[in-house]
GROMACS .gro file of C-alpha atoms in nm:
model
  340
    1MET     CA    1   1.306  -0.652   1.451
    2GLU     CA    2   1.443  -0.784   1.775
    3SER     CA    3   1.781  -0.948   1.824
    4ASN     CA    4   1.859  -1.260   1.623
    5ARG     CA    5   2.075  -1.412   1.893
    6CYS     CA    6   1.823  -1.691   1.951
    7THR     CA    7   1.874  -1.802   1.590
    8GLY     CA    8   2.249  -1.757   1.598
    9GLN     CA    9   2.235  -1.478   1.339
   10PRO     CA   10   2.395  -1.138   1.409
   11HIS     CA   11   2.166  -0.839   1.442
   12ARG     CA   12   2.245  -0.599   1.159
   13ALA     CA   13   2.142  -0.239   1.214
   14ALA     CA   14   2.148   0.033   0.952
   15LEU     CA   15   2.232   0.366   1.114
   16ILE     CA   16   2.208   0.712   0.959
   17LEU     CA   17   2.355   1.001   1.154
   18ALA     CA   18   2.154   1.321   1.111
   19ARG     CA   19   2.245   1.600   1.348
   20GLY     CA   20   2.029   1.912   1.337
   21GLY     CA   21   2.318   2.156   1.350
   22SER     CA   22   2.450   2.125   0.996
   23LYS     CA   23   2.664   2.429   0.919
   24GLY     CA   24   2.711   2.409   0.542
   25ILE     CA   25   2.341   2.364   0.456
   26PRO     CA   26   2.101   2.418   0.750
   27LEU     CA   27   1.894   2.103   0.815
   28LYS     CA   28   2.022   1.959   0.488
   29ASN     CA   29   1.935   1.605   0.597
   30ILE     CA   30   1.565   1.676   0.553
   31LYS     CA   31   1.589   1.934   0.277
   32SER     CA   32   1.388   1.829  -0.028
   33LEU     CA   33   1.595   1.668  -0.303
   34ALA     CA   34   1.395   1.592  -0.617
   35GLY     CA   35   1.077   1.609  -0.412
   36VAL     CA   36   1.195   1.377  -0.134
   37PRO     CA   37   1.372   1.461   0.194
   38LEU     CA   38   1.743   1.396   0.149
   39ILE     CA   39   1.756   1.139   0.426
   40ALA     CA   40   1.462   0.949   0.277
   41TRP     CA   41   1.666   0.838  -0.024
   42VAL     CA   42   1.899   0.625   0.190
   43LEU     CA   43   1.622   0.518   0.430
   44ARG     CA   44   1.427   0.375   0.139
   45ALA     CA   45   1.732   0.187   0.014
   46ALA     CA   46   1.809   0.046   0.360
   47LEU     CA   47   1.451  -0.064   0.428
   48ASP     CA   48   1.421  -0.230   0.087
   49SER     CA   49   1.758  -0.406   0.111
   50GLU     CA   50   1.593  -0.682   0.322
   51VAL     CA   51   1.925  -0.769   0.485
   52VAL     CA   52   1.919  -0.540   0.788
   53ASP     CA   53   1.718  -0.616   1.099
   54SER     CA   54   1.656  -0.255   1.196
   55VAL     CA   55   1.696   0.089   1.043
   56TRP     CA   56   1.782   0.379   1.273
   57VAL     CA   57   1.832   0.753   1.251
   58SER     CA   58   2.047   0.911   1.520
   59THR     CA   59   1.947   1.273   1.571
   60ASP     CA   60   1.909   1.555   1.821
   61HIS     CA   61   1.641   1.741   1.624
   62ASP     CA   62   1.261   1.711   1.652
   63GLU     CA   63   1.182   1.768   1.285
   64ILE     CA   64   1.447   1.521   1.168
   65GLU     CA   65   1.298   1.269   1.409
   66ARG     CA   66   0.951   1.327   1.266
   67VAL     CA   67   1.069   1.284   0.906
   68ALA     CA   68   1.266   0.972   0.995
   69ARG     CA   69   0.962   0.806   1.154
   70VAL     CA   70   0.741   0.901   0.860
   71TRP     CA   71   0.984   0.720   0.630
   72GLY     CA   72   0.987   0.406   0.842
   73ALA     CA   73   1.297   0.442   1.057
   74LYS     CA   74   1.343   0.403   1.429
   75VAL     CA   75   1.499   0.696   1.610
   76HIS     CA   76   1.793   0.706   1.847
   77ARG     CA   77   1.778   1.036   2.031
   78ARG     CA   78   2.145   1.114   2.077
   79SER     CA   79   2.278   1.283   2.388
   80PRO     CA   80   2.410   1.642   2.398
   81GLU     CA   81   2.761   1.501   2.449
   82VAL     CA   82   2.769   1.363   2.096
   83SER     CA   83   2.565   1.642   1.934
   84LYS     CA   84   2.838   1.904   1.936
   85ASP     CA   85   3.012   2.048   1.631
   86SER     CA   86   3.326   1.872   1.750
   87SER     CA   87   3.157   1.531   1.798
   88SER     CA   88   3.284   1.256   1.569
   89SER     CA   89   3.079   0.994   1.389
   90LEU     CA   90   3.263   0.723   1.582
   91GLU     CA   91   3.162   0.873   1.918
   92THR     CA   92   2.799   0.888   1.811
   93ILE     CA   93   2.799   0.527   1.686
   94GLN     CA   94   2.967   0.407   2.004
   95GLU     CA   95   2.692   0.570   2.208
   96PHE     CA   96   2.434   0.397   1.988
   97ILE     CA   97   2.577   0.048   2.039
   98ARG     CA   98   2.616   0.103   2.413
   99LEU     CA   99   2.242   0.161   2.431
  100ARG     CA  100   2.161  -0.118   2.184
  101PRO     CA  101   2.335  -0.431   2.315
  102GLU     CA  102   2.150  -0.649   2.062
  103VAL     CA  103   2.330  -0.491   1.767
  104ASP     CA  104   2.623  -0.693   1.629
  105ILE     CA  105   2.691  -0.516   1.298
  106VAL     CA  106   2.644  -0.147   1.226
  107CYS     CA  107   2.582  -0.036   0.869
  108HIS     CA  108   2.665   0.333   0.897
  109ILE     CA  109   2.508   0.499   0.592
  110GLN     CA  110   2.560   0.866   0.510
  111ALA     CA  111   2.242   1.066   0.444
  112THR     CA  112   2.433   1.280   0.193
  113SER     CA  113   2.472   0.993  -0.056
  114PRO     CA  114   2.126   0.976  -0.215
  115CYS     CA  115   2.213   0.744  -0.505
  116LEU     CA  116   2.259   0.443  -0.278
  117HIS     CA  117   2.065   0.134  -0.389
  118PRO     CA  118   1.959  -0.175  -0.191
  119HIS     CA  119   2.197  -0.399  -0.385
  120HIS     CA  120   2.493  -0.190  -0.268
  121ILE     CA  121   2.395  -0.258   0.093
  122ARG     CA  122   2.336  -0.629   0.033
  123GLU     CA  123   2.665  -0.688  -0.144
  124ALA     CA  124   2.872  -0.489   0.104
  125LEU     CA  125   2.710  -0.654   0.405
  126GLN     CA  126   2.789  -0.998   0.263
  127MET     CA  127   3.156  -0.908   0.288
  128ILE     CA  128   3.112  -0.902   0.666
  129THR     CA  129   2.859  -1.181   0.719
  130GLU     CA  130   3.002  -1.427   0.463
  131GLN     CA  131   3.363  -1.324   0.403
  132GLY     CA  132   3.454  -1.245   0.764
  133CYS     CA  133   3.547  -0.879   0.722
  134ASP     CA  134   3.550  -0.652   1.026
  135TYR     CA  135   3.527  -0.328   0.834
  136VAL     CA  136   3.392  -0.249   0.486
  137PHE     CA  137   3.375   0.096   0.329
  138SER     CA  138   3.260   0.231  -0.006
  139VAL     CA  139   3.495   0.370  -0.270
  140VAL     CA  140   3.481   0.506  -0.622
  141ARG     CA  141   3.744   0.493  -0.895
  142ARG     CA  142   3.877   0.830  -1.006
  143HIS     CA  143   4.116   0.929  -1.280
  144GLN     CA  144   4.283   1.225  -1.112
  145PHE     CA  145   4.648   1.320  -1.088
  146HIS     CA  146   4.787   1.435  -0.753
  147TRP     CA  147   5.058   1.686  -0.681
  148GLU     CA  148   5.234   1.773  -0.360
  149GLU     CA  149   5.109   2.091  -0.199
  150VAL     CA  150   5.384   2.345  -0.138
  151ASP     CA  151   5.419   2.684   0.025
  152LYS     CA  152   5.445   2.926  -0.266
  153LYS     CA  153   5.651   3.164  -0.055
  154GLU     CA  154   5.929   2.907  -0.039
  155GLY     CA  155   5.959   2.892  -0.417
  156LYS     CA  156   5.969   2.511  -0.410
  157ASN     CA  157   5.853   2.312  -0.711
  158PRO     CA  158   5.555   2.079  -0.650
  159THR     CA  159   5.622   1.708  -0.695
  160PRO     CA  160   5.382   1.477  -0.880
  161LEU     CA  161   5.258   1.202  -0.652
  162ASN     CA  162   5.098   0.959  -0.893
  163ILE     CA  163   5.205   1.063  -1.240
  164ASP     CA  164   5.513   1.068  -1.459
  165VAL     CA  165   5.482   1.405  -1.630
  166ALA     CA  166   5.690   1.286  -1.925
  167HIS     CA  167   5.458   0.989  -1.979
  168ARG     CA  168   5.111   1.109  -1.897
  169PRO     CA  169   4.882   0.807  -1.948
  170ARG     CA  170   4.563   0.811  -2.148
  171ARG     CA  171   4.248   0.749  -1.946
  172GLN     CA  172   4.183   0.416  -2.117
  173ASP     CA  173   4.537   0.302  -2.034
  174TRP     CA  174   4.514   0.381  -1.662
  175ARG     CA  175   4.283   0.210  -1.414
  176GLY     CA  176   4.276   0.517  -1.195
  177GLU     CA  177   4.281   0.515  -0.814
  178LEU     CA  178   4.029   0.436  -0.543
  179TYR     CA  179   3.889   0.707  -0.318
  180GLU     CA  180   3.638   0.690  -0.037
  181ASN     CA  181   3.307   0.820  -0.167
  182GLY     CA  182   3.150   0.857   0.179
  183SER     CA  183   2.843   0.651   0.103
  184PHE     CA  184   2.876   0.399   0.386
  185TYR     CA  185   3.099   0.235   0.645
  186PHE     CA  186   3.003  -0.109   0.779
  187SER     CA  187   3.174  -0.257   1.083
  188THR     CA  188   3.137  -0.518   1.353
  189ARG     CA  189   3.048  -0.427   1.707
  190LYS     CA  190   3.388  -0.538   1.834
  191ALA     CA  191   3.569  -0.313   1.587
  192LEU     CA  192   3.363  -0.015   1.697
  193GLU     CA  193   3.411  -0.086   2.065
  194ASN     CA  194   3.786  -0.087   2.004
  195GLY     CA  195   3.762   0.252   1.836
  196LEU     CA  196   3.850   0.104   1.496
  197LYS     CA  197   4.209   0.076   1.615
  198GLN     CA  198   4.249  -0.301   1.603
  199LEU     CA  199   4.088  -0.403   1.279
  200GLY     CA  200   4.126  -0.752   1.145
  201LYS     CA  201   4.013  -0.803   0.788
  202ILE     CA  202   3.933  -0.484   0.596
  203ALA     CA  203   3.777  -0.455   0.252
  204TYR     CA  204   3.641  -0.187   0.024
  205TYR     CA  205   3.327  -0.198  -0.186
  206GLU     CA  206   3.365  -0.023  -0.519
  207MET     CA  207   3.065   0.175  -0.645
  208LEU     CA  208   3.027   0.308  -0.997
  209PRO     CA  209   3.081   0.684  -1.040
  210GLU     CA  210   2.716   0.748  -1.127
  211TYR     CA  211   2.612   0.630  -0.779
  212SER     CA  212   2.886   0.823  -0.600
  213VAL     CA  213   2.714   1.147  -0.507
  214ASP     CA  214   2.807   1.346  -0.199
  215ILE     CA  215   2.647   1.671  -0.083
  216ASP     CA  216   2.851   1.910   0.130
  217VAL     CA  217   2.773   2.262   0.014
  218ASP     CA  218   2.494   2.445  -0.171
  219ILE     CA  219   2.661   2.414  -0.509
  220ASP     CA  220   2.641   2.033  -0.482
  221TRP     CA  221   2.263   2.039  -0.457
  222PRO     CA  222   2.150   2.098  -0.819
  223VAL     CA  223   2.410   1.850  -0.944
  224ALA     CA  224   2.292   1.587  -0.695
  225GLU     CA  225   1.930   1.650  -0.790
  226GLN     CA  226   1.994   1.579  -1.156
  227ARG     CA  227   2.201   1.274  -1.071
  228VAL     CA  228   1.943   1.126  -0.835
  229LEU     CA  229   1.664   1.169  -1.089
  230ARG     CA  230   1.864   0.951  -1.325
  231PHE     CA  231   2.044   0.709  -1.095
  232GLY     CA  232   1.856   0.724  -0.763
  233TYR     CA  233   1.654   0.444  -0.611
  234PHE     CA  234   1.281   0.514  -0.630
  235GLY     CA  235   1.156   0.212  -0.438
  236ARG     CA  236   1.005  -0.119  -0.531
  237GLU     CA  237   0.780  -0.137  -0.832
  238GLU     CA  238   0.426  -0.195  -0.718
  239ASN     CA  239   0.208  -0.442  -0.903
  240ALA     CA  240  -0.081  -0.201  -0.917
  241ALA     CA  241  -0.325  -0.196  -1.206
  242VAL     CA  242  -0.398   0.094  -1.438
  243ARG     CA  243  -0.774   0.144  -1.423
  244LEU     CA  244  -0.811   0.461  -1.621
  245PHE     CA  245  -0.585   0.667  -1.842
  246LEU     CA  246  -0.710   1.023  -1.888
  247CYS     CA  247  -0.535   1.264  -2.118
  248LYS     CA  248  -0.591   1.604  -2.269
  249VAL     CA  249  -0.546   1.617  -2.645
  250SER     CA  250  -0.416   1.972  -2.672
  251GLY     CA  251  -0.049   1.995  -2.582
  252CYS     CA  252  -0.019   1.625  -2.496
  253LEU     CA  253  -0.112   1.416  -2.795
  254THR     CA  254   0.011   1.712  -2.995
  255ASN     CA  255   0.350   1.875  -2.971
  256GLY     CA  256   0.202   2.192  -2.826
  257GLN     CA  257   0.248   2.392  -3.145
  258ILE     CA  258  -0.010   2.550  -3.377
  259ILE     CA  259   0.083   2.576  -3.744
  260THR     CA  260  -0.084   2.848  -3.950
  261SER     CA  261  -0.110   2.787  -4.322
  262VAL     CA  262  -0.080   3.055  -4.589
  263SER     CA  263  -0.460   3.060  -4.611
  264GLY     CA  264  -0.489   3.142  -4.241
  265GLU     CA  265  -0.602   2.798  -4.123
  266ASP     CA  266  -0.466   2.662  -3.795
  267HIS     CA  267  -0.332   2.305  -3.780
  268VAL     CA  268  -0.187   2.084  -3.511
  269ALA     CA  269   0.038   1.779  -3.549
  270ILE     CA  270  -0.053   1.459  -3.366
  271ASN     CA  271   0.240   1.283  -3.198
  272ALA     CA  272   0.250   0.933  -3.348
  273ARG     CA  273   0.442   0.795  -3.049
  274ASP     CA  274   0.169   0.905  -2.810
  275VAL     CA  275  -0.100   0.753  -3.030
  276ALA     CA  276   0.092   0.426  -3.050
  277GLY     CA  277   0.128   0.428  -2.673
  278ILE     CA  278  -0.245   0.473  -2.624
  279HIS     CA  279  -0.309   0.181  -2.860
  280MET     CA  280  -0.080  -0.032  -2.645
  281LEU     CA  281  -0.283   0.060  -2.337
  282GLN     CA  282  -0.607  -0.023  -2.513
  283ARG     CA  283  -0.472  -0.364  -2.613
  284GLU     CA  284  -0.424  -0.427  -2.239
  285ASN     CA  285  -0.796  -0.354  -2.188
  286ILE     CA  286  -0.722  -0.022  -2.017
  287GLU     CA  287  -0.991   0.241  -2.061
  288VAL     CA  288  -0.851   0.551  -2.232
  289GLN     CA  289  -1.043   0.878  -2.237
  290SER     CA  290  -0.944   1.212  -2.381
  291CYS     CA  291  -1.103   1.535  -2.269
  292GLY     CA  292  -1.091   1.910  -2.301
  293LEU     CA  293  -0.966   2.126  -2.021
  294VAL     CA  294  -1.314   2.152  -1.864
  295GLN     CA  295  -1.488   1.839  -1.991
  296ILE     CA  296  -1.743   1.673  -1.762
  297ILE     CA  297  -1.610   1.359  -1.596
  298CYS     CA  298  -1.890   1.174  -1.416
  299TYR     CA  299  -1.707   1.016  -1.122
  300ASN     CA  300  -1.765   1.063  -0.752
  301PHE     CA  301  -1.389   1.054  -0.721
  302LEU     CA  302  -1.102   0.997  -0.956
  303VAL     CA  303  -0.809   0.774  -0.873
  304ILE     CA  304  -0.539   0.681  -1.118
  305SER     CA  305  -0.286   0.421  -1.016
  306TYR     CA  306  -0.002   0.324  -1.244
  307VAL     CA  307   0.293   0.092  -1.273
  308HIS     CA  308   0.620   0.102  -1.460
  309LEU     CA  309   0.521  -0.041  -1.800
  310GLY     CA  310   0.794   0.127  -1.998
  311PHE     CA  311   0.659   0.473  -1.917
  312ILE     CA  312   0.942   0.708  -1.847
  313PHE     CA  313   0.806   1.056  -1.912
  314LEU     CA  314   0.550   1.211  -1.676
  315HIS     CA  315   0.364   1.529  -1.757
  316LEU     CA  316   0.139   1.718  -1.516
  317ILE     CA  317  -0.205   1.805  -1.653
  318PHE     CA  318  -0.461   2.033  -1.492
  319VAL     CA  319  -0.818   1.917  -1.548
  320THR     CA  320  -1.128   2.073  -1.394
  321TYR     CA  321  -1.387   1.808  -1.324
  322TYR     CA  322  -1.758   1.827  -1.259
  323TYR     CA  323  -1.998   1.612  -1.064
  324ASP     CA  324  -2.377   1.658  -1.086
  325GLY     CA  325  -2.314   1.970  -1.291
  326VAL     CA  326  -2.108   2.143  -1.022
  327VAL     CA  327  -1.742   2.226  -1.049
  328HIS     CA  328  -1.571   2.039  -0.765
  329ASP     CA  329  -1.201   2.100  -0.804
  330THR     CA  330  -0.905   2.123  -1.036
  331VAL     CA  331  -0.711   1.801  -1.004
  332HIS     CA  332  -0.354   1.729  -1.110
  333LEU     CA  333  -0.331   1.426  -1.333
  334LEU     CA  334  -0.025   1.239  -1.443
  335TYR     CA  335  -0.002   1.215  -1.817
  336ILE     CA  336   0.205   0.905  -1.891
  337ARG     CA  337   0.396   0.922  -2.214
  338LEU     CA  338   0.557   0.620  -2.377
  339CYS     CA  339   0.908   0.643  -2.508
  340LEU     CA  340   0.907   0.406  -2.804
   0.00000   0.00000   0.00000
């Protein structure tokens, strides 16, 4: 969008900094996390927040630029002066606003915080647009005790900084302390132009621990992947219609086990939850077909669209399909399993 100055509304720009020279994890900003480029998780949240007028990625790398554009962002090609290992985020943002005079509020979002949701952005931005804050940053509540760091060679005892050792509180009796979680930093243009040295009203936005994920080194990656699969933002739910539900009986409607009786007969157990789920689909007038691994399916093409109707488990099925008696391809189908 263009500037909102004609309407009297400030232009709010979401900005994600994504330099190509990451040292800890090379090109981590576009590394796949749960099947999606890392930077795409926050781009999706920013675009769907519906409270920012533009979404930007500041980068010096061609591939990051390509990924950013694919996921709907505009690209600010940063200069070499702010692309160094020693360059600060503030310097890069200041360059951005110098070249974008229409921007009044910068929502600096970190690409390494993939559990950000649109509502986090909306609520934090309101603290600037409606409550008059100049600077808003995200925090998380931690229950951690701090001790003074000492030089062991000096033989000095460390001093507790936030705990009485003789009266160590239980977790439920202590509210904990607030720490920056690095998810975002929102500020007005004036505050940024002053180098964040003369801030007026400052506020923090507290995020729940499950959304406070930060990726710095390789060991953080598998933990973040599991967290984002459970707490990440997967986009708006589309109001698409299920036209066809195709499933393979063996290993899907069953539990994948074969039971051999004492007489040598093989038996399989049908999963009652799956059967109940299929009955629910049929009551919604959705065509349900079961097939063997190489059953003939007489369609010129096969498209399955689905919506979130309580389905939470997805299984990948391989089905070879025929058309006019000729094997065309092996397609990957989503088997949608109801959790009742």
